Amino acid sequence: MIRKPALAVVGATGAVGAVMLQIVSQHEDVWGDVRLVASPRSAGRKLAVRGEETEVVALSEEALEGIDVALFLVPAEVSAQWAPIAAAKGAVVVDSSAAFRADAEVPLVVPEINPHALRVRPRGIVASPHDTTLAMIPAIGALHAEFGLDELVVSSYQAVSGAGRDAVAALRTQMSLVAGTELGTGPGDVRRAVGDELGPFAAPLALNVVPWSGTVEDGGWSSEELGLRAETRKILGLPSLRVSATFVRVPVITTHSLAVHARFESEVTVERAHDILATSPAVVLYDDPEAADFPTPADVVGTDPTWVGRVRRAMDDPCALDLFLCADNLRKGAALNSAQIAEAVAAELASPASPGNPVRGRSGSL
Amino acid sequence: MIRKPALAVVGATGAVGAVMLQIVSQHEDVWGDVRLVASPRSAGRKLAVRGEETEVVALSEEALEGIDVALFLVPAEVSAQWAPIAAAKGAVVVDSSAAFRADAEVPLVVPEINPHALRVRPRGIVASPHDTTLAMIPAIGALHAEFGLDELVVSSYQAVSGAGRDAVAALRTQMSLVAGTELGTGPGDVRRAVGDELGPFAAPLALNVVPWSGTVEDGGWSSEELGLRAETRKILGLPSLRVSATFVRVPVITTHSLAVHARFESEVTVERAHDILATSPAVVLYDDPEAADFPTPADVVGTDPTWVGRVRRAMDDPCALDLFLCADNLRKGAALNSAQIAEAVAAELASPASPGNPVRGRSGSL
Ligand SMILES: NC(=O)c1ccc[n+]([C@@H]2O[C@H](COP(=O)([O-])OP(=O)(O)OC[C@H]3O[C@@H](n4cnc5c(N)ncnc54)[C@H](OP(=O)(O)O)[C@@H]3O)[C@@H](O)[C@H]2O)c1
Ligand SMILES: NC(=O)c1ccc[n+]([C@@H]2O[C@H](COP(=O)([O-])OP(=O)(O)OC[C@H]3O[C@@H](n4cnc5c(N)ncnc54)[C@H](OP(=O)(O)O)[C@@H]3O)[C@@H](O)[C@H]2O)c1
């Protein structure tokens, strides 16, 4: 391929899409044509990308014609329907939804951790993990490479933008309803003040935390909690890794946090863990409680890496570490990871002779 | 003792003190005289208790004269100095601070779980656990009695009122500064808006979470995280229980939440755990995700019990449960538990002939 690959950003108008347009603009020499796609509701809107006002077109077979790489940043049901169509038209699809993450024929890729997985994509589709998995994997993957991961216990502190732009609008409204009041001291007073302004959540988020995200699955688990387990196993190639997670939404706009208890096969030390984290790609070590150096979402938002602090060896288990980490769910958690995958595909397309390259045509055989 | 016992509420003007005055007013026939005590700053202020405006007196030797039971609801350093003085004057001290929780000669009591511990108090002092421990113990203690507790991994979502009334004021101010803005999307933008209004915290709490509470201890642990471990071991009588905790402050006014991964010695089922939790004192089971029934701080605040939901058996460990619980840190977490202890002492003082009763005079021998 001599011309630069053509890119479609499907879901350009969403929360992830907005960050993707920034990244595409910053890395402007990677792509040839860039086509912006969304639902028919957005057709005709103009969005700035690479310094140009560009018209959004409605998702259709025609909109996917002549595309080399299609970034899908849309709800899972839209991806489930349209990603195979894009692949059949010859595009490599990079999907950020949950639609294909569990599909054995779709690689689930974090470029710093399992870049090799990208090469085998029989359906012409590559999936990017859930934002919560992505917040954790750069750090946990690096520690696994040294110590051998045995078990994870994870609690999340998830930002509302992980649930999309409507969720952000709902929290903004709720914040205005409770600020300047004395609410939050009597049972249900915040719920009454918030009324119908719950957005996509089951309970208010302002002055509250809500222990739920995803759909209800067997045994009382949420789809997102089980997703973290399945995705971590798949990315790290550890099919019997023990994982327990409790997912909790918190009143933060953007940047997920996780408290992680990780047990390894060998003994750990904080010193060695610090060394590993300080030198791992996509990870920043920020860990000095004496100086109040630990990551918080308000400090991490808008940055690319996963920030790790509060690294401690478990008091009662020489093989376990406790730590706290934050990552911007719209950047590494979504747009950035998908962009990294797409750019790796673009590089591969630019060198078609490299051995072991997946045959592009195969994706068309679906 | 024929007259009703005289009570001193030391710290009557604080966050816990305010709730204590409500409880003392509701249980008005327990006590004879009720004396309200605080720092010299508050002397002369009037507060309502049992329907009467009552003058606050400054803490002094004189203020502790003739008191049978002294509730200490003051900073730990004030308790450390004054509780032994109150005990030497013949009062039984019930202390809600951290000052005596680790003292082998001071029982640490949760009346539903270890009421027997109250009887042996060689220093004349009884301690009430940290609010985070108290949020968890009614539920975990009940499950322990059935399944035998082996290990706990705990992540907290702590309300600001756990850090006192100044912390509440700081979050209220911060909420007003960020509501109605587009803040929370760029690195440090919330921190700049909040400026000096951090209150007792190292970072903003509005639109943020902060993975720290307590003082810095060895190995990167916070005093509160280690406190949860030591207190749980002491209350349950399990000196080698394995405990890992990560404590995180969240923008909630009152009511702490905890995500708990509890491993037991025997196999667990959700059904049996539900039965136990539904019938345990001081616990409410609220667990039906299909109906969005799980506890949140906004619904639990102002109520007495620990609310438990999201009860799941670990996917990869038949002996472990994952659950989420909420408890009002000012009620069961502080004032209510201390009041329960004080009322148990009052009942004991009313029946001085009961066998095995601690000799009141011993506390004066300190
Ligand atoms: N937010 C995160 O942190 C995050 C992280 C990782 C993965 N993800 C995943 O990324 C995807 C997008 O998330 P988001 O947060 O950006 O959601 P969002 O803010 O709600 O945006 C949804 C996007 O999908 C488009 N869309 C919806 N229905 C469509 C249809 N029928 N045809 C074509 N386009 C359609 C919307 O276009 P219109 O404007 O025209 O409606 C919009 O561009 C989801 O699958 C999500 O699970 C999100
Ligand atoms: N807040 C919780 O959820 C919680 C839960 C469990 C345990 N505790 C513990 O309970 C205690 C009180 O907490 P809080 O949240 O109520 O604190 P707070 O709101 O800051 O109130 C502190 C109280 O202590 C009094 N005080 C301070 N210095 C004093 C002195 N030198 N002499 C006499 N009184 C003095 C204050 O009186 P002035 O008004 O005169 O200053 C006020 O009544 C602390 O040890 C805390 O760790 C709190």
Short mmCIF file of C-alpha atoms in Angstrom, two decimals, chain B residues 28-344:
data_model
loop_
_atom_site.label_atom_id
_atom_site.label_comp_id
_atom_site.label_asym_id
_atom_site.label_seq_id
_atom_site.Cartn_x
_atom_site.Cartn_y
_atom_site.Cartn_z
CA GLU B 28 -34.26 9.67 77.92
CA ASP B 29 -35.03 7.37 80.88
CA VAL B 30 -31.60 5.70 80.96
CA TRP B 31 -29.68 8.54 82.52
CA GLY B 32 -29.91 10.76 85.58
CA ASP B 33 -27.94 13.96 85.13
CA VAL B 34 -26.52 14.56 81.68
CA ARG B 35 -23.55 16.89 81.53
CA LEU B 36 -22.37 18.33 78.20
CA VAL B 37 -18.62 18.92 77.93
CA ALA B 38 -16.39 20.26 75.16
CA SER B 39 -13.30 22.44 74.80
CA PRO B 40 -13.07 25.83 76.52
CA ARG B 41 -13.96 27.32 73.10
CA SER B 42 -17.52 26.00 73.52
CA ALA B 43 -18.06 26.74 77.21
CA GLY B 44 -21.35 28.58 77.71
CA ARG B 45 -22.91 27.43 74.41
CA LYS B 46 -26.34 25.85 74.83
CA LEU B 47 -27.38 22.61 73.15
CA ALA B 48 -30.74 20.81 73.25
CA VAL B 49 -30.79 17.43 74.96
CA ARG B 50 -33.92 15.61 76.24
CA GLY B 51 -35.88 18.72 75.29
CA GLU B 52 -33.87 21.11 77.45
CA GLU B 53 -31.35 23.75 76.46
CA THR B 54 -28.27 22.66 78.36
CA GLU B 55 -25.09 24.66 78.89
CA VAL B 56 -21.80 23.21 77.66
CA VAL B 57 -18.97 23.25 80.19
CA ALA B 58 -15.25 23.16 79.46
CA LEU B 59 -13.41 19.88 80.02
CA SER B 60 -11.75 19.98 83.47
CA GLU B 61 -11.29 17.78 86.55
CA GLU B 62 -14.34 19.44 88.02
CA ALA B 63 -16.47 18.69 84.98
CA LEU B 64 -15.81 14.96 85.52
CA GLU B 65 -16.77 14.97 89.22
CA GLY B 66 -19.73 12.75 90.20
CA ILE B 67 -20.02 11.14 86.75
CA ASP B 68 -20.84 7.41 86.46
CA VAL B 69 -20.39 6.98 82.73
CA ALA B 70 -18.32 9.32 80.54
CA LEU B 71 -18.74 9.17 76.77
CA PHE B 72 -15.58 10.51 75.13
CA LEU B 73 -16.25 11.80 71.60
CA VAL B 74 -13.12 13.92 71.20
CA PRO B 75 -9.80 13.72 69.27
CA ALA B 76 -7.55 10.83 70.33
CA GLU B 77 -4.98 13.04 72.04
CA VAL B 78 -7.69 14.58 74.24
CA SER B 79 -8.97 11.10 75.15
CA ALA B 80 -5.45 9.89 75.88
CA GLN B 81 -5.02 12.67 78.40
CA TRP B 82 -8.46 12.88 79.98
CA ALA B 83 -10.02 9.40 79.89
CA PRO B 84 -7.67 8.05 82.62
CA ILE B 85 -8.53 11.10 84.74
CA ALA B 86 -12.26 10.43 84.35
CA ALA B 87 -11.69 6.75 85.19
CA ALA B 88 -9.64 7.68 88.27
CA LYS B 89 -12.59 9.77 89.44
CA GLY B 90 -14.76 6.64 89.27
CA ALA B 91 -16.46 6.97 85.90
CA VAL B 92 -16.58 4.14 83.40
CA VAL B 93 -15.21 5.73 80.22
CA VAL B 94 -16.55 4.75 76.79
CA ASP B 95 -14.08 6.16 74.27
CA SER B 96 -14.80 6.50 70.55
CA SER B 97 -11.31 7.62 69.54
CA ALA B 98 -8.29 5.56 68.47
CA ALA B 99 -6.46 6.27 71.74
CA PHE B 100 -7.15 2.95 73.52
CA ARG B 101 -8.33 0.55 70.82
CA ALA B 102 -5.01 -1.30 70.71
CA ASP B 103 -4.55 -1.34 74.51
CA ALA B 104 -4.64 -4.96 75.76
CA GLU B 105 -6.22 -3.73 79.02
CA VAL B 106 -9.06 -1.96 77.25
CA PRO B 107 -11.88 -4.04 75.74
CA LEU B 108 -12.98 -3.12 72.20
CA VAL B 109 -16.70 -3.78 72.05
CA VAL B 110 -19.45 -4.24 69.48
CA PRO B 111 -22.43 -5.25 71.64
CA GLU B 112 -23.99 -7.55 69.01
CA ILE B 113 -20.72 -9.43 68.50
CA ASN B 114 -18.57 -9.51 71.66
CA PRO B 115 -20.71 -8.21 74.58
CA HIS B 116 -18.81 -10.44 77.05
CA ALA B 117 -15.62 -8.37 76.46
CA LEU B 118 -17.25 -5.44 78.25
CA ARG B 119 -17.05 -7.15 81.63
CA VAL B 120 -13.26 -7.05 81.97
CA ARG B 121 -12.00 -3.48 81.93
CA PRO B 122 -9.02 -3.13 84.26
CA ARG B 123 -8.42 0.51 83.29
CA GLY B 124 -12.09 1.48 83.66
CA ILE B 125 -12.09 2.30 79.96
CA VAL B 126 -14.00 0.64 77.12
CA ALA B 127 -13.18 1.49 73.50
CA SER B 128 -15.56 1.65 70.54
CA PRO B 129 -14.02 0.60 67.20
CA HIS B 130 -13.23 2.78 64.21
CA ASP B 131 -16.27 3.63 62.11
CA THR B 132 -14.95 1.55 59.19
CA THR B 133 -14.52 -1.54 61.38
CA LEU B 134 -17.98 -0.95 62.82
CA ALA B 135 -19.54 -0.73 59.36
CA MET B 136 -18.31 -4.25 58.65
CA ILE B 137 -18.30 -6.17 61.92
CA PRO B 138 -22.03 -6.87 62.49
CA ALA B 139 -22.25 -8.61 59.10
CA ILE B 140 -18.79 -10.20 59.00
CA GLY B 141 -19.01 -11.32 62.63
CA ALA B 142 -22.29 -13.13 61.90
CA LEU B 143 -20.84 -14.85 58.83
CA HIS B 144 -17.72 -15.77 60.83
CA ALA B 145 -19.84 -17.49 63.48
CA GLU B 146 -21.19 -19.82 60.78
CA PHE B 147 -18.34 -20.27 58.31
CA GLY B 148 -15.12 -19.43 60.23
CA LEU B 149 -13.32 -16.38 58.87
CA ASP B 150 -9.91 -16.94 57.26
CA GLU B 151 -9.06 -13.78 55.28
CA LEU B 152 -10.45 -10.34 54.43
CA VAL B 153 -9.66 -8.02 51.53
CA VAL B 154 -11.43 -4.70 52.05
CA SER B 155 -11.73 -1.50 49.99
CA SER B 156 -13.42 1.47 51.58
CA TYR B 157 -15.57 4.26 50.21
CA GLN B 158 -15.43 6.56 53.24
CA ALA B 159 -17.67 9.56 53.81
CA VAL B 160 -16.10 12.88 54.76
CA SER B 161 -17.96 13.21 58.07
CA GLY B 162 -15.75 10.37 59.32
CA ALA B 163 -13.07 13.07 59.48
CA GLY B 164 -15.28 15.43 61.56
CA ARG B 165 -17.41 18.49 61.03
CA ASP B 166 -14.62 20.57 59.39
CA ALA B 167 -14.33 17.92 56.69
CA VAL B 168 -18.06 18.20 55.98
CA ALA B 169 -17.78 21.97 55.68
CA ALA B 170 -14.87 21.59 53.25
CA LEU B 171 -16.78 19.22 50.95
CA ARG B 172 -19.84 21.52 51.01
CA THR B 173 -17.65 24.44 49.92
CA GLN B 174 -15.97 22.38 47.22
CA MET B 175 -19.34 21.19 45.86
CA SER B 176 -20.42 24.80 45.42
CA LEU B 177 -17.15 25.64 43.64
CA VAL B 178 -17.43 22.86 41.04
CA ALA B 179 -21.21 22.61 40.48
CA GLY B 180 -22.41 24.29 37.29
CA THR B 181 -18.91 24.16 35.75
CA GLU B 182 -17.33 21.89 33.14
CA LEU B 183 -14.53 20.96 35.57
CA GLY B 184 -13.22 17.44 36.01
CA THR B 185 -11.92 16.89 32.49
CA GLY B 186 -8.40 18.37 32.51
CA PRO B 187 -5.47 17.47 34.78
CA GLY B 188 -5.65 19.51 37.97
CA ASP B 189 -8.59 21.69 36.97
CA VAL B 190 -10.64 20.69 40.04
CA ARG B 191 -7.59 21.17 42.28
CA ARG B 192 -7.11 24.72 40.97
CA ALA B 193 -10.80 25.57 41.46
CA VAL B 194 -10.80 24.22 45.01
CA GLY B 195 -7.61 26.09 45.93
CA ASP B 196 -7.10 26.28 49.69
CA GLU B 197 -10.50 24.78 50.53
CA LEU B 198 -9.09 21.27 51.01
CA GLY B 199 -10.19 20.98 54.64
CA PRO B 200 -8.34 18.10 56.34
CA PHE B 201 -7.71 16.27 53.04
CA ALA B 202 -4.61 16.02 50.85
CA ALA B 203 -6.57 16.49 47.62
CA PRO B 204 -10.00 17.76 46.56
CA LEU B 205 -12.96 15.48 47.29
CA ALA B 206 -15.55 17.10 45.01
CA LEU B 207 -15.56 15.18 41.68
CA ASN B 208 -12.69 13.09 43.06
CA VAL B 209 -11.72 10.17 45.30
CA VAL B 210 -8.63 10.20 47.55
CA PRO B 211 -6.88 6.94 48.48
CA TRP B 212 -5.76 7.98 51.92
CA SER B 213 -7.04 8.33 55.46
CA GLY B 214 -5.00 8.34 58.67
CA THR B 215 -1.30 8.79 59.32
CA VAL B 216 1.63 7.24 57.39
CA GLU B 217 2.89 3.96 58.85
CA ASP B 218 5.65 1.49 57.89
CA GLY B 219 5.42 -0.19 54.51
CA GLY B 220 3.23 2.54 53.01
CA TRP B 221 0.19 1.55 55.10
CA SER B 222 -2.12 4.12 56.66
CA SER B 223 -2.92 3.96 60.38
CA GLU B 224 -6.60 3.39 59.54
CA GLU B 225 -5.89 0.46 57.24
CA LEU B 226 -3.76 -1.20 59.92
CA GLY B 227 -6.39 -0.26 62.50
CA LEU B 228 -9.07 -2.22 60.62
CA ARG B 229 -6.81 -5.27 60.72
CA ALA B 230 -5.92 -4.96 64.42
CA GLU B 231 -9.47 -4.14 65.52
CA THR B 232 -11.09 -6.96 63.53
CA ARG B 233 -8.59 -9.43 65.00
CA LYS B 234 -9.25 -8.17 68.53
CA ILE B 235 -13.06 -8.08 68.32
CA LEU B 236 -13.40 -11.49 66.68
CA GLY B 237 -10.64 -13.06 68.80
CA LEU B 238 -8.69 -14.08 65.70
CA PRO B 239 -5.12 -12.91 66.37
CA SER B 240 -3.71 -14.23 63.09
CA LEU B 241 -6.56 -13.30 60.73
CA ARG B 242 -5.19 -12.18 57.36
CA VAL B 243 -6.44 -8.69 56.45
CA SER B 244 -5.57 -6.35 53.57
CA ALA B 245 -7.33 -3.01 53.25
CA THR B 246 -7.16 0.02 50.97
CA PHE B 247 -8.94 3.07 52.37
CA VAL B 248 -10.37 5.65 49.99
CA ARG B 249 -12.27 8.81 50.82
CA VAL B 250 -15.23 9.64 48.53
CA PRO B 251 -17.43 12.75 48.12
CA VAL B 252 -20.26 11.48 50.37
CA ILE B 253 -21.31 13.45 53.46
CA THR B 254 -22.16 10.58 55.83
CA THR B 255 -22.23 6.75 55.55
CA HIS B 256 -19.22 4.60 54.82
CA SER B 257 -19.34 1.84 52.23
CA LEU B 258 -17.05 -1.17 51.96
CA ALA B 259 -16.42 -3.75 49.26
CA VAL B 260 -15.41 -6.92 51.08
CA HIS B 261 -13.90 -10.15 49.80
CA ALA B 262 -14.14 -12.61 52.70
CA ARG B 263 -12.63 -16.09 52.59
CA PHE B 264 -13.87 -18.66 55.10
CA GLU B 265 -12.69 -22.04 56.37
CA SER B 266 -15.72 -23.84 54.99
CA GLU B 267 -17.70 -23.68 51.77
CA VAL B 268 -20.26 -20.92 51.51
CA THR B 269 -23.52 -20.50 49.63
CA VAL B 270 -25.31 -17.25 48.87
CA GLU B 271 -28.55 -18.75 50.20
CA ARG B 272 -27.05 -19.56 53.61
CA ALA B 273 -25.27 -16.18 53.75
CA HIS B 274 -28.58 -14.48 52.97
CA ASP B 275 -30.29 -16.39 55.79
CA ILE B 276 -27.60 -15.41 58.28
CA LEU B 277 -27.54 -11.76 57.28
CA ALA B 278 -31.34 -11.47 57.22
CA THR B 279 -31.56 -12.68 60.84
CA SER B 280 -28.53 -10.95 62.40
CA PRO B 281 -28.99 -8.04 64.78
CA ALA B 282 -27.90 -4.64 63.47
CA VAL B 283 -27.86 -5.94 59.88
CA VAL B 284 -30.32 -5.39 57.02
CA LEU B 285 -30.08 -7.58 53.93
CA TYR B 286 -30.92 -5.56 50.79
CA ASP B 287 -29.87 -7.67 47.87
CA ASP B 288 -31.80 -8.00 44.64
CA PRO B 289 -29.87 -6.52 41.70
CA GLU B 290 -32.73 -7.30 39.28
CA ALA B 291 -34.83 -4.79 41.24
CA ALA B 292 -31.83 -2.44 41.70
CA ASP B 293 -31.92 -3.31 45.42
CA PHE B 294 -28.43 -2.73 46.78
CA PRO B 295 -27.45 -0.29 49.51
CA THR B 296 -26.09 3.15 48.67
CA PRO B 297 -24.97 5.78 51.20
CA ALA B 298 -27.71 8.21 50.14
CA ASP B 299 -30.37 5.67 51.08
CA VAL B 300 -28.71 4.35 54.25
CA VAL B 301 -27.67 7.63 55.92
CA GLY B 302 -29.63 8.36 59.08
CA THR B 303 -30.48 4.70 59.74
CA ASP B 304 -29.02 2.49 62.46
CA PRO B 305 -28.03 -0.86 60.91
CA THR B 306 -25.37 -2.05 58.50
CA TRP B 307 -27.02 -2.64 55.11
CA VAL B 308 -25.61 -5.52 53.03
CA GLY B 309 -26.07 -6.22 49.35
CA ARG B 310 -24.26 -7.62 46.30
CA VAL B 311 -23.69 -10.93 48.10
CA ARG B 312 -21.94 -13.27 45.67
CA ARG B 313 -19.95 -16.47 45.99
CA ALA B 314 -16.52 -15.95 44.43
CA MET B 315 -16.41 -17.43 40.91
CA ASP B 316 -13.10 -19.19 41.57
CA ASP B 317 -13.25 -19.99 45.29
CA PRO B 318 -16.13 -21.90 46.91
CA CYS B 319 -15.05 -20.64 50.35
CA ALA B 320 -15.19 -16.90 49.55
CA LEU B 321 -17.96 -14.31 49.45
CA ASP B 322 -17.88 -10.87 47.81
CA LEU B 323 -20.24 -8.27 49.21
CA PHE B 324 -20.89 -4.54 49.51
CA LEU B 325 -22.12 -2.86 52.67
CA CYS B 326 -23.05 0.59 53.93
CA ALA B 327 -23.41 1.96 57.48
CA ASP B 328 -23.93 5.47 58.82
CA ASN B 329 -20.52 6.31 60.28
CA LEU B 330 -22.00 8.74 62.81
CA ARG B 331 -24.62 6.26 64.08
CA LYS B 332 -23.55 2.57 64.25
CA GLY B 333 -20.08 3.78 63.25
CA ALA B 334 -19.71 6.00 66.31
CA ALA B 335 -22.48 7.49 68.47
CA LEU B 336 -24.85 4.52 68.40
CA ASN B 337 -22.23 1.89 69.22
CA SER B 338 -20.83 4.04 72.05
CA ALA B 339 -24.36 4.65 73.36
CA GLN B 340 -25.09 0.91 73.27
CA ILE B 341 -21.94 0.25 75.31
CA ALA B 342 -22.79 3.03 77.75
CA GLU B 343 -26.33 1.70 78.21
CA ALA B 344 -25.01 -1.81 78.85
#
